[in-house]
Coordinates of C-alpha atoms and ligand atoms in Angstrom, one line a residue:
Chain A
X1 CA 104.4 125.9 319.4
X2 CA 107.6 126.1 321.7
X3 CA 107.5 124.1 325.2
X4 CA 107.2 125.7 327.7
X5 CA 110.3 125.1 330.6
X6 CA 108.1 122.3 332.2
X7 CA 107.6 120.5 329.4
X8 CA 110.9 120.7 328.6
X9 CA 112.1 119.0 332.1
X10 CA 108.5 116.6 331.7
X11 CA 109.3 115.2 328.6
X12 CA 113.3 115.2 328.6
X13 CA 113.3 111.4 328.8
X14 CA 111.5 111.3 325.3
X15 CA 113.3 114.6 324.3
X16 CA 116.9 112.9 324.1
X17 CA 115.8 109.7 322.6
X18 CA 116.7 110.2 318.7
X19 CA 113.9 108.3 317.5
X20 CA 111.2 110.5 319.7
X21 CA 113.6 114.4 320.3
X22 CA 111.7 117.9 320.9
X23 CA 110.1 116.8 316.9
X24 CA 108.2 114.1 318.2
X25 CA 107.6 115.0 321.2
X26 CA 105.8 117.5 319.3
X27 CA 103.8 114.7 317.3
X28 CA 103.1 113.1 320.6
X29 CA 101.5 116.7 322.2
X30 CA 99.5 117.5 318.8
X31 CA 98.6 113.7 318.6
X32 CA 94.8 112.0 319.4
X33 CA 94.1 108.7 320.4
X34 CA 90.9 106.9 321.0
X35 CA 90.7 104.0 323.6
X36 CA 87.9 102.0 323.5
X37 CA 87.4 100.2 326.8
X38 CA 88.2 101.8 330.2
X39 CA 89.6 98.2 331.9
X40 CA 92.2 95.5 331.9
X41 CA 94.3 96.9 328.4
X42 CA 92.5 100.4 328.6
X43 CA 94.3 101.4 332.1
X44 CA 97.5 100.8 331.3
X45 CA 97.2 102.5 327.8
X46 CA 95.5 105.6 329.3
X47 CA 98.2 106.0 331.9
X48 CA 101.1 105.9 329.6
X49 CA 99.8 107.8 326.8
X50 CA 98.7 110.4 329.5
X51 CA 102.2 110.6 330.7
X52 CA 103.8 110.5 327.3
X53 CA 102.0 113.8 326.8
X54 CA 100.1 112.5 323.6
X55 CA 97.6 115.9 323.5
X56 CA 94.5 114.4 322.8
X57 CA 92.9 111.2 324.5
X58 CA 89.5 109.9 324.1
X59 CA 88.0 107.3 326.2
X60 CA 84.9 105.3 325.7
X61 CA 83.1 103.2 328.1
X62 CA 79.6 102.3 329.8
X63 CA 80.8 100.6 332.8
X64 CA 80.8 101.9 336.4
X65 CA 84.0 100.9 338.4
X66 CA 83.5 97.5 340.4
X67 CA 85.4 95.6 343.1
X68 CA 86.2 92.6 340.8
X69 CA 87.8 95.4 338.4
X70 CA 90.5 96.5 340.9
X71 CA 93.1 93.1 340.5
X72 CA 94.1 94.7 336.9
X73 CA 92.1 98.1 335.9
X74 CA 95.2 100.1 337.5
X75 CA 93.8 103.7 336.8
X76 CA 91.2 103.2 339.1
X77 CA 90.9 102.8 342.7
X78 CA 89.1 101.8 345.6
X79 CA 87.8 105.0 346.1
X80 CA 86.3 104.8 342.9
X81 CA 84.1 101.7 343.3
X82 CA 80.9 102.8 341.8
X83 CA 82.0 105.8 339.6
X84 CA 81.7 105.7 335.7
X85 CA 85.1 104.1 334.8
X86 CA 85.5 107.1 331.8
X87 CA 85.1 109.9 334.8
X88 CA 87.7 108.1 336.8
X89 CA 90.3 107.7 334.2
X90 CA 89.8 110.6 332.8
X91 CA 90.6 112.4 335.9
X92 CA 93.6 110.3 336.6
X93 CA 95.2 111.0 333.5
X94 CA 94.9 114.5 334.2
X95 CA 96.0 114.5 337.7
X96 CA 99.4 113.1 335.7
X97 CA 99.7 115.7 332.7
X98 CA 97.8 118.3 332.9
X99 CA 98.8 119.0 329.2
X100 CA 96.4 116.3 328.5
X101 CA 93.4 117.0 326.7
X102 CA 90.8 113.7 327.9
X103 CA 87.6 113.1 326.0
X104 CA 85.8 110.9 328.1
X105 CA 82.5 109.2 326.1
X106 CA 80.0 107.4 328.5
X107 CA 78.5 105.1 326.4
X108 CA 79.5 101.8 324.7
X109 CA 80.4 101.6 320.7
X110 CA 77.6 100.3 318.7
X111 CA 77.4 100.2 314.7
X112 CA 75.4 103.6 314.7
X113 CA 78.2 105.8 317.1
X114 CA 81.4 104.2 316.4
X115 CA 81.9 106.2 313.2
X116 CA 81.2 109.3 315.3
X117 CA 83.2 108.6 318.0
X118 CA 86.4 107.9 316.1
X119 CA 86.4 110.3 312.9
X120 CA 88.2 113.1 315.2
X121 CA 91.4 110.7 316.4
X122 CA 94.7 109.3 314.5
X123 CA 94.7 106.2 316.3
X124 CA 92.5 103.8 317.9
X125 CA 93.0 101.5 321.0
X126 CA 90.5 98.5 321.3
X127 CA 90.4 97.8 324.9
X128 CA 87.4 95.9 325.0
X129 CA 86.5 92.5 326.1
X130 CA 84.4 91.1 323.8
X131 CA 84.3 89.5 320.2
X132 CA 81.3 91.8 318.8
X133 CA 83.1 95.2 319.9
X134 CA 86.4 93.3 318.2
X135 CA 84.7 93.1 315.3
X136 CA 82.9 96.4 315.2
X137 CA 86.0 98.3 315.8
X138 CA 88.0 96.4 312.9
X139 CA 85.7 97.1 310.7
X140 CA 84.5 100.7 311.8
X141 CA 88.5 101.0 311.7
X142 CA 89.2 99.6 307.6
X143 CA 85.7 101.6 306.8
X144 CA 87.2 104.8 308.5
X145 CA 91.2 103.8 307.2
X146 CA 91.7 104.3 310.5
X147 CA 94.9 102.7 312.1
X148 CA 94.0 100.8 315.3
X149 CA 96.3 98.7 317.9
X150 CA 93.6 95.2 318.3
X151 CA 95.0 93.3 321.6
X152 CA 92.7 90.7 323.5
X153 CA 94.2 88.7 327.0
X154 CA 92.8 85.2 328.5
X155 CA 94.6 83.8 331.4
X156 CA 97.9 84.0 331.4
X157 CA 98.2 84.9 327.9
X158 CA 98.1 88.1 325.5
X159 CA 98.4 89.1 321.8
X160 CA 98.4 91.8 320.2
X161 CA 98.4 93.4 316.2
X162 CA 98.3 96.9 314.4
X163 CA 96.1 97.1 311.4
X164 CA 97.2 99.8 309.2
X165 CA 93.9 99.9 306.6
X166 CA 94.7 99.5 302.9
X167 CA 98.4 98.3 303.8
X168 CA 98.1 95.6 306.8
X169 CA 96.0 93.3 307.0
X170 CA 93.1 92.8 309.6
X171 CA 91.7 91.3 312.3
X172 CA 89.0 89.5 310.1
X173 CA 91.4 88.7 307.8
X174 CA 93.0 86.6 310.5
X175 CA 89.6 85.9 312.7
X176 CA 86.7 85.7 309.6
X177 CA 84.0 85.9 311.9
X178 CA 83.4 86.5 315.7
X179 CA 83.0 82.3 317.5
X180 CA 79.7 81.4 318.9
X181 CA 78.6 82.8 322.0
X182 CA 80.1 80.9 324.5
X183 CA 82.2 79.0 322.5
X184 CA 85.5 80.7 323.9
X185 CA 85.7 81.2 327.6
X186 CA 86.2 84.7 328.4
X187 CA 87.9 86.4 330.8
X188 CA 85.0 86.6 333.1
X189 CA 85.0 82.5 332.6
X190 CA 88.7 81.8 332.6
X191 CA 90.3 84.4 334.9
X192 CA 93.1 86.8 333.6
X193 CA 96.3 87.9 335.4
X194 CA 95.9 91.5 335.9
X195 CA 99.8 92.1 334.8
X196 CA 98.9 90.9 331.4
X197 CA 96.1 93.1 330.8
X198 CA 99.5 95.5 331.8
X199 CA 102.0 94.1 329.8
X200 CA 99.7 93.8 326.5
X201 CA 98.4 97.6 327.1
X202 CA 102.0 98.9 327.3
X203 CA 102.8 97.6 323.9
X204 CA 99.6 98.9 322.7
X205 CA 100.3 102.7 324.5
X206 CA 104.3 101.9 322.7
X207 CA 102.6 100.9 319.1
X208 CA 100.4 104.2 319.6
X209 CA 103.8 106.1 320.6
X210 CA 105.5 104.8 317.5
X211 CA 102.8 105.5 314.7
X212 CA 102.4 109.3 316.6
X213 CA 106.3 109.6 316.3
X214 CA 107.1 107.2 313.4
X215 CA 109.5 105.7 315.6
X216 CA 110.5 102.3 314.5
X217 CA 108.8 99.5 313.0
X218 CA 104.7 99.0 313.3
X219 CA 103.9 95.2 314.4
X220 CA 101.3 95.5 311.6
X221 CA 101.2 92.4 309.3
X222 CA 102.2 90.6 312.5
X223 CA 100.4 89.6 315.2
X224 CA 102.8 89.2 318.5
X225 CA 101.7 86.9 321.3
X226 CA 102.7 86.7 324.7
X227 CA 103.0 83.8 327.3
X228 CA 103.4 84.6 330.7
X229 CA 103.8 81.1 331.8
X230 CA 107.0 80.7 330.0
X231 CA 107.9 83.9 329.5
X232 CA 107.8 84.1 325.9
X233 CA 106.7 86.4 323.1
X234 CA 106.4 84.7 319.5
X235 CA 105.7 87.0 316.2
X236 CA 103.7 85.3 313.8
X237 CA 104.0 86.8 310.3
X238 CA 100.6 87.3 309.0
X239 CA 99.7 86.4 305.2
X240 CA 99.2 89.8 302.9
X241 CA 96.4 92.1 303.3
X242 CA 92.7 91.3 301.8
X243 CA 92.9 88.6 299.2
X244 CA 90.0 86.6 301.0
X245 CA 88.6 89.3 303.3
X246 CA 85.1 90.5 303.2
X247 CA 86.0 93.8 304.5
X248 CA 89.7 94.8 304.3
X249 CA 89.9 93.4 300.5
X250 CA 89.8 95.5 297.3
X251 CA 86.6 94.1 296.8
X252 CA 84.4 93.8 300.4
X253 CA 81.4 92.1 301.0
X254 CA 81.1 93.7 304.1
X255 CA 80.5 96.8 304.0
X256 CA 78.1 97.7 306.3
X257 CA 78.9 98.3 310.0
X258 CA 77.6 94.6 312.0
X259 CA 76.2 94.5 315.6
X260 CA 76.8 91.0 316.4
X261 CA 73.9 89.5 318.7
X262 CA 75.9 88.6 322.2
X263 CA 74.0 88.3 325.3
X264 CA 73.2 91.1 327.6
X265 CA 75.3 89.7 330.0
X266 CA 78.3 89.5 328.2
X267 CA 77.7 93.3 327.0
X268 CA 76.9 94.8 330.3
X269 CA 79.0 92.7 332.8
X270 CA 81.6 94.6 334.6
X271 CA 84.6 93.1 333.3
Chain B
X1 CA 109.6 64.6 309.4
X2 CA 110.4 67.8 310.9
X3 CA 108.0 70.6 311.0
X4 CA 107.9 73.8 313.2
X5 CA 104.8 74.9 315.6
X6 CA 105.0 78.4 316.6
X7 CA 108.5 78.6 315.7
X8 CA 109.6 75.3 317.4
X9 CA 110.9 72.4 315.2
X10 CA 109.0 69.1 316.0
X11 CA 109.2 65.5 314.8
X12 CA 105.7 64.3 313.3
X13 CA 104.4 61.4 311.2
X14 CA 104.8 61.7 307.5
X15 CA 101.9 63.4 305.3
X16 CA 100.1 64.4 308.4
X17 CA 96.9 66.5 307.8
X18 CA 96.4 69.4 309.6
X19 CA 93.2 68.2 311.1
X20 CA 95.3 65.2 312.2
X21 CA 97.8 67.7 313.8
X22 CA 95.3 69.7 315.9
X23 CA 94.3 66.3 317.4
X24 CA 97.6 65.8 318.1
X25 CA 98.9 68.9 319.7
X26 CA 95.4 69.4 321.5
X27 CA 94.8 72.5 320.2
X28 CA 92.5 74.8 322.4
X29 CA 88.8 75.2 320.9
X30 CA 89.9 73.3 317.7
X31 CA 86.4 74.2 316.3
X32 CA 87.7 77.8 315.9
X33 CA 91.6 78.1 315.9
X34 CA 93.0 79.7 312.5
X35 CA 96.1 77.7 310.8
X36 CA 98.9 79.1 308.6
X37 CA 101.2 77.2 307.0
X38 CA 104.3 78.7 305.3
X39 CA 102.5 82.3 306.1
X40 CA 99.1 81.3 304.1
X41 CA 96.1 80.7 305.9
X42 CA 94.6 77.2 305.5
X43 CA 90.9 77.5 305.0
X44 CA 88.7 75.2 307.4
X45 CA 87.6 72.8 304.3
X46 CA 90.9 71.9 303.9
X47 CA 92.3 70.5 307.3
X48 CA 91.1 67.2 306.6
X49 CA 92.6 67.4 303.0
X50 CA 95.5 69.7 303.5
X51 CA 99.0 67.2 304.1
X52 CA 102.2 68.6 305.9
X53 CA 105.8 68.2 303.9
X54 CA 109.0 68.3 305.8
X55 CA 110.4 71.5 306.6
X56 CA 106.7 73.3 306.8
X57 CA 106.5 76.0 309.4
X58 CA 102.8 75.7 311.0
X59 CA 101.0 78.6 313.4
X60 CA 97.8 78.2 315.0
X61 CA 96.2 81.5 315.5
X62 CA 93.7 81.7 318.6
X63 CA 90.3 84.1 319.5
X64 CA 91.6 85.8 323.0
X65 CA 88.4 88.0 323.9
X66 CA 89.5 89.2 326.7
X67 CA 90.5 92.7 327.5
X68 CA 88.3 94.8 330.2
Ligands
ZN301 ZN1 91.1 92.1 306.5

């Protein structure tokens, strides 16, 4: 596949970087990504990855766009209030690069679609907002071997970790099993600064980037927070994959797909 | 003695247990806060048990949930 003129002028940026050039650019056009969660992290990783001409995008979400939404889901506006959050961003991202092919899925993951919904793509965003969708997409993810960009933001904080399956290790190997409802205040609870959920989703659109191109180094086997209060990012190395892990370890005791119980509420609310 | 938190060197007491650490730094949600120490996770059971040396490097690893 050759570009086409356009292409050539609408990815040049990329083009002359010698990590990305016309090679992965071409990676990035013939590339699929699935981002679960159509809000705070999701916007920002949809409008990038859009831009960046990565060819396939698929973007899942139940939620209908809502006033409260606005101070930090970025792809949507005012005019969308009310529309299903997948239709909006899906039509934003196209309105940037039409080379963009957008898969939007109305519905949110449960254990019986999330093995569906992400067999097609290369790489998986979790966007979500909640510790039973966390956990369904790590282990849908190791199941699957597929490699997945886990971020999650609270105030004025962010962090972030790639999971390559059978090499890095996981979420649960970190997290062994989602808190108590209630038992960490959420987003909804605490309040969020909307520029984190944009500086958390960037590095999750750049770590998508970088596995596409094979540009760089992964932050798998790390998990890289972020403080916006003082400005700081700190990298914590993370222990080797699976010895103790009930899913990602040679031996799993999980090893069927879990739908945690969480409240209605916390599942349907439109944050 | 001198330990790190989160890459930062600190003074604490001698033989410190890690339980006796999280009281002390008021960890967040202490009920539910992962701890490694050296880059090896420290399993719940042993917070009470588990004694700081000089020179250890600690991290305390949090749930963030947010993200929509
Ligand atoms: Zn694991």
């Amino acid at each position: 596949m050759a570009f086409t003129n356009e292409q050539l002028e609408r990815y040049s940026r990329h083009i002359i970087l010698k990590e990305i050039g016309a090679k992965g650019q071409k990676k990035l056009l013939n590339g699929k990504v699935l981002i679960i969660g159509a809000g705070g992290l999701g916007s920002p990783v949809a409008l990038y990855l859009a831009a960046a001409g990565v060819g396939t995008i698929g973007i899942a979400d139940a939620d209908v766009v809502d006033l409260s939404n606005l101070q930090r889901q970025v792809i949507h506006t005012t005019a969308d209030l009310g529309r299903k959050k997948v239709e909006s961003a899906a039509e934003t991202m196209r309105a940037i690069n039409p080379d963009v092919t957008v898969n939007p899925y109305y519905q949110f993951i449960n254990s019986s679609n999330i093995m569906e919904l992400i067999k097609d793509y290369d790489f998986i965003i979790d966007g979500t907002d909640n510790f039973a969708a966390k956990f369904l997409i790590n282990d849908a993810c190791v199941m699957a071997k597929k490699p997945l960009s886990h971020a999650g933001i609270v105030r004025f904080a962010g962090q972030l970790t790639t999971v390559i399956p059978g090499v890095s290790p996981c979420y649960r190997c970190i997290f062994k099993n989602p808190p108590p409802k209630d038992a960490i205040p959420t987003c909804k609870e605490a309040g969020v600064i909307g520029a984190m959920a944009g500086v958390i989703g960037t590095l999750q659109a750049l770590e998508a980037i970088k596995f596409l191109t094979g540009a760089g180094e992964l932050l798998s086997g790390s998990l890289l927070t972020f403080d916006g209060l003082e400005m700081a990012f700190h990298k914590i190395k993370l222990p080797p994959r699976g010895a103790g892990c009930a899913v990602c370890s040679d031996n799993p005791t999980i090893t069927k797909l879990i739908d945690y119980d969480q409240p209605v509420c916390e599942l349907k609310k439109k944050d | 003695m001198k330990i790190t938190i989160a890459g930062e060197s600190k003074e604490v007491a001698d033989n410190l247990t890690i339980q006796e650490l999280i009281v002390e730094e008021k960890v967040e949600s202490p009920l539910y806060v992962t701890v490694a120490v050296n880059e090896e996770f420290i399993e719940r059971a042993a917070f009470d048990s588990h004694r700081l040396k000089d020179g250890d490097a600690v991290e305390f690893l949090y749930f963030m949930g947010g993200g929509r």
